Amino acid sequence: MKKLISAVALAALSTSAYANVLMPEISRDGKTRNTSVLAVSQEKRSFIAGQYISQSLETDTTPSFDLDITFTNLFGAVSTDTFSFEGSYAKNKMEAMGSEEDLAELNILMGFRTGGNLTLGLGLTVDELSDTIDDTVLEAGGTIVVNGTTLGASLAHHMVDAVLTEGDYTVLTLAFGKQDKSVSWETGIQYTTKGNDAVLTDTRLGVFANGTMVVNDVELDGSLTYEYGDYLQNRPTDNDYSELEISLDAEFLVGPTFYITPGVYLLNTTLPKAADSDSSILSVKSDFGYRANGLDTTFGLSYSTGEIQGIDADGVGFNLNVGYNF
C-alpha cells in the first residue's frame, strides 16, 4: 500500500510548478521553487510563498477505495548581489483504507557568487520518506560561465536512516545551459551510485532537459527526465528499471493582471515483473492566476488517471499557490 500511496502522491505534486536543475527561473511566475544548489547559487529573487494541494483518487477494485492526499508547503528566497538563500518546509498527509501517514520535508539551499563568473552552492534536505525511513541529503556544487554557456556540477549525498539499519548513496549531476530574458534551456545527466546497507538499489543513469520561452503574452515551459538502470543489487535476471517523466504547460496572459495555464504531466515507471507491476500516470490541469503589484496567486484544477502498481485509479484535485515578490 505504501508504494501505491507514494506513486499517487507524486501525481498530485505534479500540479505544482516545475523548477530547473541548473538555470534559475525566468518564468513570469515568480513563486516557482528551485530544488538544486546550482540554480539557487545564481538566483537573484526575493519572495515568500505558500502552496496547498489536495488530490483524491478512486480505484476500480471491488470494493473500490479512495486515496486522499494533501500537501502544504511554505517556502521563500532572499538574494543579494553576492549571496542567495532559499528554504522550504512541507507537510504531506496521505489517507487510504482507514490508514493515515504524515510526512515532512525541510529544505535549505544557499548560494555564493564571486566577483567573476563562478558560483558555489550548499544544501541540506531532511526528508521523511515514511513513518520509519528518513533521508538526509547534503549537497554541494557550483557553476561557471564559459563563452556565454553555464556549466554546473554537484554532488548530493543521501544518508538513509531506517528503524534498524542505515545506508547511503550519492547522486552526481553534470549540466550545461543558456538563458536570457526570453529563453532559458538546460540539459544534463545524473548518475546515482550503488546503495550501501539499508539502500538496496543499484547504479542508475538519468538524463534531463528543461526549457522556458516567453513570447509576447505566452510563456511555454517543458521538462523531460529519463532514468534507467538495475532495480536491485546482485540480481542476475529480470532486473531492469526505468522511469520517464514529462511535463508541459503554457501560460497565457488575459489582460494585464490575469492568466490561465493549461498543462499535462506524464509519469511512466517500469519495474521487473518479479518485483511489482508497472505504473503509468497521466494528469491534465488548468491553473487560473492573478498577478499585480508583487502579488501572484494561482488556483488550479487537475484530473489524474492511470495504473499504479497494477491498480487502476482516477480522480480530481485542486491546488492553491500564493506568493509575494519583493
Tab-separated table of C-alpha atoms in Angstrom, residues 1-245:
chain	number	residue	atom	x	y	z
A	1	MET	CA	0.000	0.000	0.000
A	2	LYS	CA	2.860	2.449	0.676
A	3	LYS	CA	4.104	2.056	-2.897
A	4	LEU	CA	0.615	2.827	-4.166
A	5	ILE	CA	0.235	5.896	-1.982
A	6	SER	CA	3.709	7.207	-2.874
A	7	ALA	CA	3.032	6.953	-6.604
A	8	VAL	CA	-0.278	8.770	-6.285
A	9	ALA	CA	1.377	11.445	-4.149
A	10	LEU	CA	3.850	12.065	-6.953
A	11	ALA	CA	0.972	12.533	-9.374
A	12	ALA	CA	-0.641	15.016	-7.014
A	13	LEU	CA	2.533	17.026	-6.568
A	14	SER	CA	2.945	17.260	-10.336
A	15	THR	CA	0.345	20.025	-10.297
A	16	SER	CA	2.956	22.330	-8.755
A	17	ALA	CA	5.314	24.327	-10.952
A	18	TYR	CA	8.454	22.550	-12.059
A	19	ALA	CA	11.828	24.002	-11.114
A	20	ASN	CA	15.030	23.874	-13.138
A	21	VAL	CA	18.141	21.991	-12.048
A	22	LEU	CA	20.862	24.324	-13.372
A	23	MET	CA	19.460	27.642	-14.618
A	24	PRO	CA	17.490	29.987	-12.326
A	25	GLU	CA	13.879	30.667	-13.274
A	26	ILE	CA	12.956	33.292	-15.884
A	27	SER	CA	9.275	32.408	-15.578
A	28	ARG	CA	6.797	35.239	-15.035
A	29	ASP	CA	5.579	33.061	-12.162
A	30	GLY	CA	7.959	34.470	-9.571
A	31	LYS	CA	6.920	31.997	-6.859
A	32	THR	CA	8.296	28.829	-8.503
A	33	ARG	CA	10.688	26.883	-6.252
A	34	ASN	CA	14.238	25.890	-7.084
A	35	THR	CA	15.309	22.428	-5.914
A	36	SER	CA	19.076	22.439	-6.607
A	37	VAL	CA	22.028	24.376	-5.201
A	38	LEU	CA	23.138	25.019	-8.799
A	39	ALA	CA	20.065	27.118	-9.631
A	40	VAL	CA	19.925	28.807	-6.212
A	41	SER	CA	23.590	29.835	-6.413
A	42	GLN	CA	22.717	32.015	-9.448
A	43	GLU	CA	19.277	33.148	-8.226
A	44	LYS	CA	18.521	36.820	-7.603
A	45	ARG	CA	14.853	36.647	-6.458
A	46	SER	CA	13.370	37.560	-3.086
A	47	PHE	CA	9.880	36.219	-2.368
A	48	ILE	CA	7.700	34.352	0.102
A	49	ALA	CA	5.017	31.852	-0.894
A	50	GLY	CA	2.648	29.149	0.300
A	51	GLN	CA	1.114	26.192	-1.514
A	52	TYR	CA	-1.740	23.806	-0.794
A	53	ILE	CA	-2.564	20.764	-2.944
A	54	SER	CA	-5.396	18.259	-2.484
A	55	GLN	CA	-5.742	15.128	-4.626
A	56	SER	CA	-8.408	12.437	-4.351
A	57	LEU	CA	-8.477	9.272	-6.453
A	58	GLU	CA	-10.772	6.241	-6.525
A	59	THR	CA	-9.628	2.757	-7.527
A	60	ASP	CA	-11.556	0.394	-9.816
A	61	THR	CA	-11.111	-2.517	-7.425
A	62	THR	CA	-14.048	-4.428	-5.900
A	63	PRO	CA	-14.736	-2.973	-3.451
A	64	SER	CA	-13.198	0.366	-4.508
A	65	PHE	CA	-11.408	2.652	-2.066
A	66	ASP	CA	-10.317	6.296	-2.035
A	67	LEU	CA	-6.791	7.700	-1.887
A	68	ASP	CA	-6.668	11.203	-0.385
A	69	ILE	CA	-3.519	13.317	-0.334
A	70	THR	CA	-2.966	16.847	0.986
A	71	PHE	CA	0.290	18.742	0.575
A	72	THR	CA	1.152	22.011	2.355
A	73	ASN	CA	4.371	23.888	1.588
A	74	LEU	CA	5.780	27.179	2.881
A	75	PHE	CA	8.822	28.483	1.023
A	76	GLY	CA	10.724	31.609	0.101
A	77	ALA	CA	14.006	33.152	-1.003
A	78	VAL	CA	16.269	36.094	-0.204
A	79	SER	CA	19.045	37.306	-2.502
A	80	THR	CA	21.744	39.977	-2.550
A	81	ASP	CA	24.488	40.690	-5.083
A	82	THR	CA	26.757	38.031	-3.554
A	83	PHE	CA	24.503	35.664	-1.592
A	84	SER	CA	21.233	33.798	-2.127
A	85	PHE	CA	19.112	31.656	0.178
A	86	GLU	CA	16.051	29.527	-0.464
A	87	GLY	CA	14.208	27.398	2.065
A	88	SER	CA	11.005	25.390	2.368
A	89	TYR	CA	9.054	23.264	4.814
A	90	ALA	CA	6.430	20.829	3.513
A	91	LYS	CA	3.869	18.539	5.156
A	92	ASN	CA	2.281	15.669	3.265
A	93	LYS	CA	-0.762	13.790	4.605
A	94	MET	CA	-1.883	10.565	2.894
A	95	GLU	CA	-5.021	8.534	3.733
A	96	ALA	CA	-6.178	5.199	2.264
A	97	MET	CA	-8.418	2.402	3.557
A	98	GLY	CA	-8.565	3.841	7.059
A	99	SER	CA	-4.778	4.262	7.397
A	100	GLU	CA	-3.029	7.610	7.588
A	101	GLU	CA	0.568	8.714	7.146
A	102	ASP	CA	2.030	12.173	7.845
A	103	LEU	CA	5.353	13.035	6.205
A	104	ALA	CA	7.523	16.161	6.200
A	105	GLU	CA	10.460	17.725	4.359
A	106	LEU	CA	12.832	20.565	5.300
A	107	ASN	CA	14.931	22.071	2.510
A	108	ILE	CA	17.702	24.688	2.913
A	109	LEU	CA	19.737	25.896	-0.100
A	110	MET	CA	22.436	28.597	-0.146
A	111	GLY	CA	24.471	30.157	-2.935
A	112	PHE	CA	27.599	32.319	-3.037
A	113	ARG	CA	28.722	34.449	-6.002
A	114	THR	CA	32.317	35.537	-6.538
A	115	GLY	CA	33.420	38.622	-8.394
A	116	GLY	CA	33.809	36.651	-11.619
A	117	ASN	CA	31.639	34.048	-13.363
A	118	LEU	CA	31.856	31.450	-10.579
A	119	THR	CA	29.142	30.456	-8.088
A	120	LEU	CA	29.157	27.940	-5.218
A	121	GLY	CA	26.174	26.299	-3.549
A	122	LEU	CA	25.465	24.288	-0.388
A	123	GLY	CA	22.283	22.492	0.571
A	124	LEU	CA	20.638	20.433	3.314
A	125	THR	CA	17.419	18.419	2.956
A	126	VAL	CA	15.767	16.304	5.655
A	127	ASP	CA	13.035	14.173	4.078
A	128	GLU	CA	10.722	11.845	5.991
A	129	LEU	CA	10.048	9.171	3.338
A	130	SER	CA	7.761	7.131	5.602
A	131	ASP	CA	6.976	6.682	9.293
A	132	THR	CA	10.131	4.556	9.638
A	133	ILE	CA	12.560	5.895	6.996
A	134	ASP	CA	14.310	9.302	6.853
A	135	ASP	CA	16.581	10.611	4.083
A	136	THR	CA	19.101	13.360	4.927
A	137	VAL	CA	20.785	14.933	1.893
A	138	LEU	CA	23.953	17.052	1.903
A	139	GLU	CA	24.554	18.778	-1.455
A	140	ALA	CA	27.451	20.857	-2.754
A	141	GLY	CA	28.076	22.217	-6.217
A	142	GLY	CA	28.983	25.159	-8.383
A	143	THR	CA	28.640	26.815	-11.767
A	144	ILE	CA	30.911	28.716	-14.155
A	145	VAL	CA	30.098	30.686	-17.297
A	146	VAL	CA	32.318	29.973	-20.315
A	147	ASN	CA	31.685	31.921	-23.551
A	148	GLY	CA	28.055	32.525	-22.579
A	149	THR	CA	27.330	28.900	-21.624
A	150	THR	CA	26.733	27.972	-17.983
A	151	LEU	CA	28.424	24.757	-16.818
A	152	GLY	CA	27.462	23.159	-13.500
A	153	ALA	CA	28.262	20.146	-11.342
A	154	SER	CA	27.068	18.956	-7.940
A	155	LEU	CA	27.255	16.033	-5.530
A	156	ALA	CA	24.264	15.119	-3.352
A	157	HIS	CA	24.994	12.546	-0.645
A	158	HIS	CA	21.882	10.732	0.673
A	159	MET	CA	22.004	9.208	4.163
A	160	VAL	CA	19.032	6.886	4.704
A	161	ASP	CA	18.063	6.045	8.283
A	162	ALA	CA	15.676	3.094	8.768
A	163	VAL	CA	14.487	1.607	12.050
A	164	LEU	CA	17.226	-1.000	12.454
A	165	THR	CA	19.835	-0.032	9.857
A	166	GLU	CA	21.378	2.849	7.919
A	167	GLY	CA	22.554	3.247	4.342
A	168	ASP	CA	23.728	5.836	1.848
A	169	TYR	CA	24.224	6.652	-1.819
A	170	THR	CA	25.396	9.642	-3.906
A	171	VAL	CA	23.957	11.445	-6.932
A	172	LEU	CA	26.363	13.229	-9.319
A	173	THR	CA	24.869	15.912	-11.593
A	174	LEU	CA	26.600	17.417	-14.653
A	175	ALA	CA	24.734	20.026	-16.710
A	176	PHE	CA	25.052	22.939	-19.114
A	177	GLY	CA	22.638	25.579	-20.389
A	178	LYS	CA	21.996	29.159	-21.504
A	179	GLN	CA	19.427	31.849	-20.798
A	180	ASP	CA	18.408	35.429	-21.483
A	181	LYS	CA	15.272	37.399	-20.670
A	182	SER	CA	13.036	35.393	-23.010
A	183	VAL	CA	14.649	31.947	-23.464
A	184	SER	CA	16.162	29.517	-20.955
A	185	TRP	CA	17.287	25.934	-21.571
A	186	GLU	CA	19.386	23.297	-19.832
A	187	THR	CA	20.334	19.667	-20.235
A	188	GLY	CA	22.446	17.242	-18.260
A	189	ILE	CA	22.985	13.822	-16.741
A	190	GLN	CA	22.630	12.383	-13.251
A	191	TYR	CA	24.486	9.294	-12.065
A	192	THR	CA	23.269	7.508	-8.925
A	193	THR	CA	25.761	5.238	-7.181
A	194	LYS	CA	25.012	1.808	-5.760
A	195	GLY	CA	23.437	1.970	-2.326
A	196	ASN	CA	25.026	0.645	0.864
A	197	ASP	CA	23.462	-1.300	3.748
A	198	ALA	CA	19.786	-0.217	4.049
A	199	VAL	CA	19.706	1.087	0.455
A	200	LEU	CA	19.353	-1.908	-1.885
A	201	THR	CA	19.052	-0.053	-5.221
A	202	ASP	CA	21.802	-0.450	-7.833
A	203	THR	CA	23.510	2.152	-10.025
A	204	ARG	CA	21.302	4.277	-12.302
A	205	LEU	CA	21.851	6.868	-15.034
A	206	GLY	CA	19.462	9.677	-15.835
A	207	VAL	CA	19.216	12.423	-18.454
A	208	PHE	CA	17.145	15.607	-18.236
A	209	ALA	CA	16.218	18.647	-20.307
A	210	ASN	CA	14.226	21.724	-19.267
A	211	GLY	CA	13.245	24.874	-21.109
A	212	THR	CA	11.249	28.109	-20.858
A	213	MET	CA	10.331	30.515	-23.660
A	214	VAL	CA	8.459	33.808	-23.287
A	215	VAL	CA	6.914	35.210	-26.485
A	216	ASN	CA	4.786	38.327	-26.003
A	217	ASP	CA	1.760	37.205	-23.908
A	218	VAL	CA	2.624	33.482	-23.934
A	219	GLU	CA	5.082	31.520	-21.779
A	220	LEU	CA	5.951	27.919	-22.689
A	221	ASP	CA	7.522	25.523	-20.153
A	222	GLY	CA	8.661	21.945	-20.671
A	223	SER	CA	10.697	19.299	-18.895
A	224	LEU	CA	11.793	15.748	-19.617
A	225	THR	CA	13.589	13.272	-17.364
A	226	TYR	CA	14.530	9.680	-18.137
A	227	GLU	CA	16.305	7.343	-15.693
A	228	TYR	CA	17.296	3.719	-16.158
A	229	GLY	CA	19.454	1.082	-14.514
A	230	ASP	CA	19.317	-2.037	-12.372
A	231	TYR	CA	16.434	-2.247	-9.919
A	232	LEU	CA	18.287	-4.083	-7.099
A	233	GLN	CA	21.825	-5.171	-6.368
A	234	ASN	CA	23.111	-8.693	-7.097
A	235	ARG	CA	20.069	-9.711	-9.130
A	236	PRO	CA	21.250	-11.663	-12.227
A	237	THR	CA	17.985	-11.624	-14.230
A	238	ASP	CA	14.768	-9.627	-14.504
A	239	ASN	CA	16.390	-6.526	-13.020
A	240	ASP	CA	15.662	-3.671	-15.451
A	241	TYR	CA	14.294	-0.389	-14.113
A	242	SER	CA	13.301	2.773	-15.986
A	243	GLU	CA	11.270	5.912	-15.365
A	244	LEU	CA	10.097	8.573	-17.835
A	245	GLU	CA	8.681	11.901	-16.670
